Tab-separated table of C-alpha atoms in Angstrom:
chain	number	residue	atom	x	y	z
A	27	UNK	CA	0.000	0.000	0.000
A	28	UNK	CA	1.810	3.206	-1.304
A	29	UNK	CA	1.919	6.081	1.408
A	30	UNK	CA	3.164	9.317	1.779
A	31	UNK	CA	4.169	12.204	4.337
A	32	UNK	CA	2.927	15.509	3.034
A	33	UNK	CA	2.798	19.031	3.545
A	34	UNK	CA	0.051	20.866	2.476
A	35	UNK	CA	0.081	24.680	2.064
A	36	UNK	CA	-2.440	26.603	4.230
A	37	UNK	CA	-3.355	30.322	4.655
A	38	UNK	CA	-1.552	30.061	7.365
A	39	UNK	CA	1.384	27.489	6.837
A	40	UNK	CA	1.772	24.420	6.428
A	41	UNK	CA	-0.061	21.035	7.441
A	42	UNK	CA	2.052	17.818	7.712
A	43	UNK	CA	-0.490	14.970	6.441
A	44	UNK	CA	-0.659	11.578	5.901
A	45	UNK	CA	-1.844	10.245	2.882
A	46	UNK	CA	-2.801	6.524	1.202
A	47	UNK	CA	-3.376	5.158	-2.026
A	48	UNK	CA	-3.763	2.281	-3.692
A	49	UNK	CA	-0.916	0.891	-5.667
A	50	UNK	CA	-2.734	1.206	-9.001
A	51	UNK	CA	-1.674	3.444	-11.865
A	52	UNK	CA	-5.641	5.059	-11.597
A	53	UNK	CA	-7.101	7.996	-10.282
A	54	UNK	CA	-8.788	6.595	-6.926
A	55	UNK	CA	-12.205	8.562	-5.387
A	56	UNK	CA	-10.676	11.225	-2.290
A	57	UNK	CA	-11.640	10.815	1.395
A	58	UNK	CA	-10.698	13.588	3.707
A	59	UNK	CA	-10.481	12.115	6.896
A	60	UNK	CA	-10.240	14.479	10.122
A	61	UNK	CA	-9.056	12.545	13.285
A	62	UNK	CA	-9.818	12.992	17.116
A	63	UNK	CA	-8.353	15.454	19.159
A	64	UNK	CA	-5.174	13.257	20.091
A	65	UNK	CA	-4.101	13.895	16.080
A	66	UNK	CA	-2.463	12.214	13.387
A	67	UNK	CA	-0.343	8.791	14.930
A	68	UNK	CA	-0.313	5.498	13.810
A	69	UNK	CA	-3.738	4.589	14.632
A	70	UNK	CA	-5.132	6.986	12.336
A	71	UNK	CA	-2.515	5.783	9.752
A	72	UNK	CA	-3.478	2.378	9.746
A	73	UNK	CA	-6.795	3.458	9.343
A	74	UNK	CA	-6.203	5.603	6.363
A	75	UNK	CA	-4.194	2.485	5.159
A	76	UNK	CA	-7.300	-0.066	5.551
A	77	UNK	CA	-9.521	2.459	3.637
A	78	UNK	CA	-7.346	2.873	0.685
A	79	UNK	CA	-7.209	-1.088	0.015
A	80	UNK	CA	-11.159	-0.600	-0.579
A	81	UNK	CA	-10.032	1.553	-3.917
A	82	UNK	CA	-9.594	5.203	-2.038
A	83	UNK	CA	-6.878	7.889	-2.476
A	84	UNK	CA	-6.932	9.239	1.836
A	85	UNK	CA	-5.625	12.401	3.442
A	86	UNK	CA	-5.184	12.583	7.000
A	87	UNK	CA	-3.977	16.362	7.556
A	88	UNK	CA	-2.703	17.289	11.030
A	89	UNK	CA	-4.802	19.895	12.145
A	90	UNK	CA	-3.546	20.608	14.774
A	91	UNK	CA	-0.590	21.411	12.508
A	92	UNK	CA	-0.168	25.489	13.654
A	93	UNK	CA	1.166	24.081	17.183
A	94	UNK	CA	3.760	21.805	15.453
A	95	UNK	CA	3.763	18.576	13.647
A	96	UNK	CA	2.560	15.380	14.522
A	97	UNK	CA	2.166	14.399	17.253
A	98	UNK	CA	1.900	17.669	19.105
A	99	UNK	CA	2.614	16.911	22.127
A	100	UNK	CA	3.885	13.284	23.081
A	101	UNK	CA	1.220	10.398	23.431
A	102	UNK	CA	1.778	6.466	24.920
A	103	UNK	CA	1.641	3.199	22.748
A	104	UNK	CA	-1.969	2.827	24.726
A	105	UNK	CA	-4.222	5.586	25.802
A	106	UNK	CA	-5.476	4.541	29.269
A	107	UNK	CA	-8.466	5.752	31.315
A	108	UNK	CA	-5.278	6.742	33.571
A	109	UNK	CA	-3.561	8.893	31.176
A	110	UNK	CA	-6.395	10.225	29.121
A	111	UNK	CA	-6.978	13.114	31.117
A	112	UNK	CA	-3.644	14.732	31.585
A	113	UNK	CA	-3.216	14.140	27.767
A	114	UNK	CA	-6.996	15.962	27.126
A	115	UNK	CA	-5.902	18.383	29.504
A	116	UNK	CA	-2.802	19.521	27.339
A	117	UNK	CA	-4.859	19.389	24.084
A	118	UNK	CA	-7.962	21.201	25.033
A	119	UNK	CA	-5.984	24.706	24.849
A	120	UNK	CA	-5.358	23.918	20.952
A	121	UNK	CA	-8.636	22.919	20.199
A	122	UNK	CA	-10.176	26.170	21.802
A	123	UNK	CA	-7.789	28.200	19.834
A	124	UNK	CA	-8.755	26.727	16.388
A	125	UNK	CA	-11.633	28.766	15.481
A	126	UNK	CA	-14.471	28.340	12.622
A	127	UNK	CA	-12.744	30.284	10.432
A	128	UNK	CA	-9.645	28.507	10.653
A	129	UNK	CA	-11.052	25.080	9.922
A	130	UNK	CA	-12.543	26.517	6.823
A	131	UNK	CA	-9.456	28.341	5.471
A	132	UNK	CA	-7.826	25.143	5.830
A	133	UNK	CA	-10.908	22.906	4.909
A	134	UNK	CA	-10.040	24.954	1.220
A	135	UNK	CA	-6.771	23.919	1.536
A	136	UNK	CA	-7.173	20.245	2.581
A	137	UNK	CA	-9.735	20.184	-0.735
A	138	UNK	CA	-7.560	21.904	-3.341
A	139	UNK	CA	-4.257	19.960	-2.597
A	140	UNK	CA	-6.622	16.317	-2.273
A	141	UNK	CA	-8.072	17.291	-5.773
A	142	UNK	CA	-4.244	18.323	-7.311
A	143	UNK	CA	-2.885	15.058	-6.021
A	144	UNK	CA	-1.932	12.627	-9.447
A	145	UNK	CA	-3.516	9.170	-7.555
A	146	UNK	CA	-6.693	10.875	-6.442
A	147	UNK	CA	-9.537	11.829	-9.015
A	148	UNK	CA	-11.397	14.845	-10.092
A	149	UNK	CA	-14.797	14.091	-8.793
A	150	UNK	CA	-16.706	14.581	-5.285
A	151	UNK	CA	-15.170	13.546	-2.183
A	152	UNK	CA	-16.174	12.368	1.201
A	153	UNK	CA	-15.006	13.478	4.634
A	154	UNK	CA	-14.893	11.460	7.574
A	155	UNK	CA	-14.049	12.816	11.124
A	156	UNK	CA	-13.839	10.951	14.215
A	157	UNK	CA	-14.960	12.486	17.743
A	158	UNK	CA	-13.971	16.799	17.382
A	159	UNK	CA	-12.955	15.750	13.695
A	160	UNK	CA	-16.302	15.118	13.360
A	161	UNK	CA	-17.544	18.482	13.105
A	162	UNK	CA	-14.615	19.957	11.305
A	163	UNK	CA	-15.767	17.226	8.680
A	164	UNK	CA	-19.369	18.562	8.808
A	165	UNK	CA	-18.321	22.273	8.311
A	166	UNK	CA	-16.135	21.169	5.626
A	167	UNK	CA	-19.076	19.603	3.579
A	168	UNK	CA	-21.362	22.764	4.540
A	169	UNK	CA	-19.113	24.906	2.994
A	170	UNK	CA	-18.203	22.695	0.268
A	171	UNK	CA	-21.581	21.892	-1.316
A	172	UNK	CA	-20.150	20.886	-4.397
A	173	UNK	CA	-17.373	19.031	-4.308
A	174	UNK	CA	-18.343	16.780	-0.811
A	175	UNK	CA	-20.638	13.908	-1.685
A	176	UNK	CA	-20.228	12.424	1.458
A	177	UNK	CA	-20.201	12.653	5.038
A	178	UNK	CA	-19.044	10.145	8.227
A	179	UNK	CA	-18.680	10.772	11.795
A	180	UNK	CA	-18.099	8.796	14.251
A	181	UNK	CA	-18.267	9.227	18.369
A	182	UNK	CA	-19.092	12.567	17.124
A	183	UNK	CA	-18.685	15.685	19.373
A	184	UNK	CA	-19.313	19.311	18.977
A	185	UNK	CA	-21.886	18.674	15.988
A	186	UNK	CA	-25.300	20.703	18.067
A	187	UNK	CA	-24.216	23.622	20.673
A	188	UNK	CA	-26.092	26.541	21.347
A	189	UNK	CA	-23.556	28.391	19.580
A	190	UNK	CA	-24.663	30.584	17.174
A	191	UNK	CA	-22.316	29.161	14.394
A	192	UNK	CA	-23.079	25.271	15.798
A	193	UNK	CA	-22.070	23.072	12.548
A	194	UNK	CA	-25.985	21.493	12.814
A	195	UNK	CA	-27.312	25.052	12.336
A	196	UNK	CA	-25.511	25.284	8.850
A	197	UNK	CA	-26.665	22.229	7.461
A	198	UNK	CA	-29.797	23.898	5.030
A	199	UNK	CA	-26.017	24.399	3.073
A	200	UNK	CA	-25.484	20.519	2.403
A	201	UNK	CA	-25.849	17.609	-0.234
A	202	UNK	CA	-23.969	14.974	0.704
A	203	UNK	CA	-25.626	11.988	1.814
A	204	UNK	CA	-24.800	11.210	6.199
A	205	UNK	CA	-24.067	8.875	8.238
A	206	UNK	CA	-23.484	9.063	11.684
A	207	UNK	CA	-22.454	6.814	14.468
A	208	UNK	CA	-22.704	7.724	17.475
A	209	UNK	CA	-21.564	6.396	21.028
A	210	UNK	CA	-23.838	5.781	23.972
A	211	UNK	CA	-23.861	9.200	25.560
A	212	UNK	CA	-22.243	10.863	22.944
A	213	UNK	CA	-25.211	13.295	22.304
A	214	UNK	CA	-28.303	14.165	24.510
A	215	UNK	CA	-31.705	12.720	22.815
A	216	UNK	CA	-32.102	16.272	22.678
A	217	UNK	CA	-29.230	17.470	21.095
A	218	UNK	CA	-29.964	13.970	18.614
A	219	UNK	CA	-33.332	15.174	18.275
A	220	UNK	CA	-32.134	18.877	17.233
A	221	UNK	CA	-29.553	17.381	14.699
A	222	UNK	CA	-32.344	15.190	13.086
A	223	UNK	CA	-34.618	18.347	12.606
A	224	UNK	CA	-31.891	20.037	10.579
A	225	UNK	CA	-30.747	16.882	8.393
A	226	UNK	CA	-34.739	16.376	7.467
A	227	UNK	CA	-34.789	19.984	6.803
A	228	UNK	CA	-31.279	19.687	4.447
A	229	UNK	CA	-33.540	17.426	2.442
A	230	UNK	CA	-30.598	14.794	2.579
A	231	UNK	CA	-30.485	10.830	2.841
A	232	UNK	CA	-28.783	10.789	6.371
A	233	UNK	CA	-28.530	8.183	9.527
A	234	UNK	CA	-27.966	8.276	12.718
A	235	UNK	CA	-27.130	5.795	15.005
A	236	UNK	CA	-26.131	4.840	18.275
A	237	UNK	CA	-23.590	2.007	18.264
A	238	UNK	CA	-25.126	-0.550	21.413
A	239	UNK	CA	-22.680	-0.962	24.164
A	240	UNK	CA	-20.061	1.535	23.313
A	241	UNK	CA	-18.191	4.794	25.004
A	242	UNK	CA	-16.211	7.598	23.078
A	243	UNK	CA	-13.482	6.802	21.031
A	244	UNK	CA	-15.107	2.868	20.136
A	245	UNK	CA	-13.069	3.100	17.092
A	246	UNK	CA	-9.765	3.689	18.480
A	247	UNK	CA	-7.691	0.425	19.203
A	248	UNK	CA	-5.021	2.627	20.888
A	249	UNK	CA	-7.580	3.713	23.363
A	250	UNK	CA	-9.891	1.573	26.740
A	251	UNK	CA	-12.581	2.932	24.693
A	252	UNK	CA	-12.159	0.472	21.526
A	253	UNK	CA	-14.667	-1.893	20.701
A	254	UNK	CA	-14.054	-4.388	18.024
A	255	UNK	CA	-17.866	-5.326	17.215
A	256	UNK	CA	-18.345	-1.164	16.929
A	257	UNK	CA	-15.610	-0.824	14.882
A	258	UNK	CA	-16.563	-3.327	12.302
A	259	UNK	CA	-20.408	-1.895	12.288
A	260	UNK	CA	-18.552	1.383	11.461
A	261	UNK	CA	-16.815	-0.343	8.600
A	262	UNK	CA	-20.003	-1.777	7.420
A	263	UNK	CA	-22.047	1.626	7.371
A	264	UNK	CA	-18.969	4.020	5.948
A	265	UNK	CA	-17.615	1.251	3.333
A	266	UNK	CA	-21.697	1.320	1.997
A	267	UNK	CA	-21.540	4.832	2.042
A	268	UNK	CA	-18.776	5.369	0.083
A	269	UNK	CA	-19.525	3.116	-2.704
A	270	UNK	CA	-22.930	4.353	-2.904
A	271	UNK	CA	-21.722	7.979	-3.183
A	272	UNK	CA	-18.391	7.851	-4.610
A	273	UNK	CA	-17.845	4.842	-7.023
A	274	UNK	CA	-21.780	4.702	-8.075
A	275	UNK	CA	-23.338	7.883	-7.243
């Protein structure tokens, strides 16, 4: 499986990424794939690895890339219950300074460099974010209409506030088809209840789920939150959704 180590210009610098492809002389369908707030490592490698043997040309951009690259700050093998917090506690203070209007300056950027890459093709995308990546991924397909075809998140966080600029209040903006997969306690039924308002008024083919028997982060094997049978019922719904939107849509 042919990777790479990237750097893709920003507004505002440069983002080291990750990216995989398969080893095929084709142009392969882009996926944009945002990661949790502990960043780009090898976990999110290998799963940018696993997606591109399915026929997928993946970028997984450090976004946390204006604080350094990857990682940011230094992070065990295994993240425990007993180290999680100290670790959360370090990367909250980046995550509160990366405003809306950051994500989207580099949400351009991420798109233009995934569309001028030679192994990835010239047609609509999807982006996938996991926990916080989850609603840079949804901003990034409300403000990219026509180019994102698809949308994933999964343990989502952030994705219905009461902030004014909440990424569920912009979603009148979007066409891509959703899926999301959510952990138990992820989201208030209210909050859930909220976000399924605005997807039926987006007019858009959308689900969302809550994965049985699962806590935030199920789909991170470096973390006490991983759960095998969730992350296979992940594979199941995002796999579908990509071949539905991106090899026969």
């Amino acid at each position: 499986m042919p990777t790479k180590t990237l750097l893709v210009p920003t507004a505002d610098g440069q983002a080291d990424a990750f990216a995989a492809f398969p080893d095929h002389g084709e142009r392969h369908p882009g996926v944009l794939l945002y990661t949790d707030a502990f960043g780009l490592r090898p976990e999110l490698e290998r799963r940018a690895r696993e997606l591109a043997e399915y026929g997928y040309y993946v970028l997984v951009p450090n976004f946390h890339y204006r604080h350094g690259t990857a990682p940011v700050i230094e992070l065990p093998a295994h993240i425990g219950e007993e180290t999680r917090p100290a670790i959360i506690a370090r990367l909250m203070p980046l995550i509160e300074e990366h405003t809306v209007e950051q994500v989207l300056r580099d949400a351009d950027a991420y798109l233009r460099f995934l569309a001028a890459q030679p192994e990835a093709g010239t047609g609509p995308v999807a982006v996938i974010g996991y926990c916080i990546g989850a609603a840079y991924a949804m901003r990034t397909a409300t403000a990219h209409p026509d180019r994102v075809a698809a949308l994933a998140g999964f343990h989502p966080g952030f994705l219905a506030t009461k902030a004014p600029d909440s990424p569920h209040r912009l979603l009148p903006q979007l066409t891509a088809e959703v899926h999301l997969g959510l952990a138990e306690g992820d989201m208030s039924p209210e909050a859930i209840s909220e976000l399924d308002q605005a997807l039926d008024a987006a007019g858009v083919s959308y689900t969302t789920e809550i994965y049985a028997d699962t806590v935030h982060g199920f789909t991170m094997s470096d973390t006490d939150a991983f759960n095998p049978a969730a992350l296979k019922r992940h594979w199941d719904r995002l796999l579908a959704l990509l071949d539905r939107t991106l090899k026969n849509g």
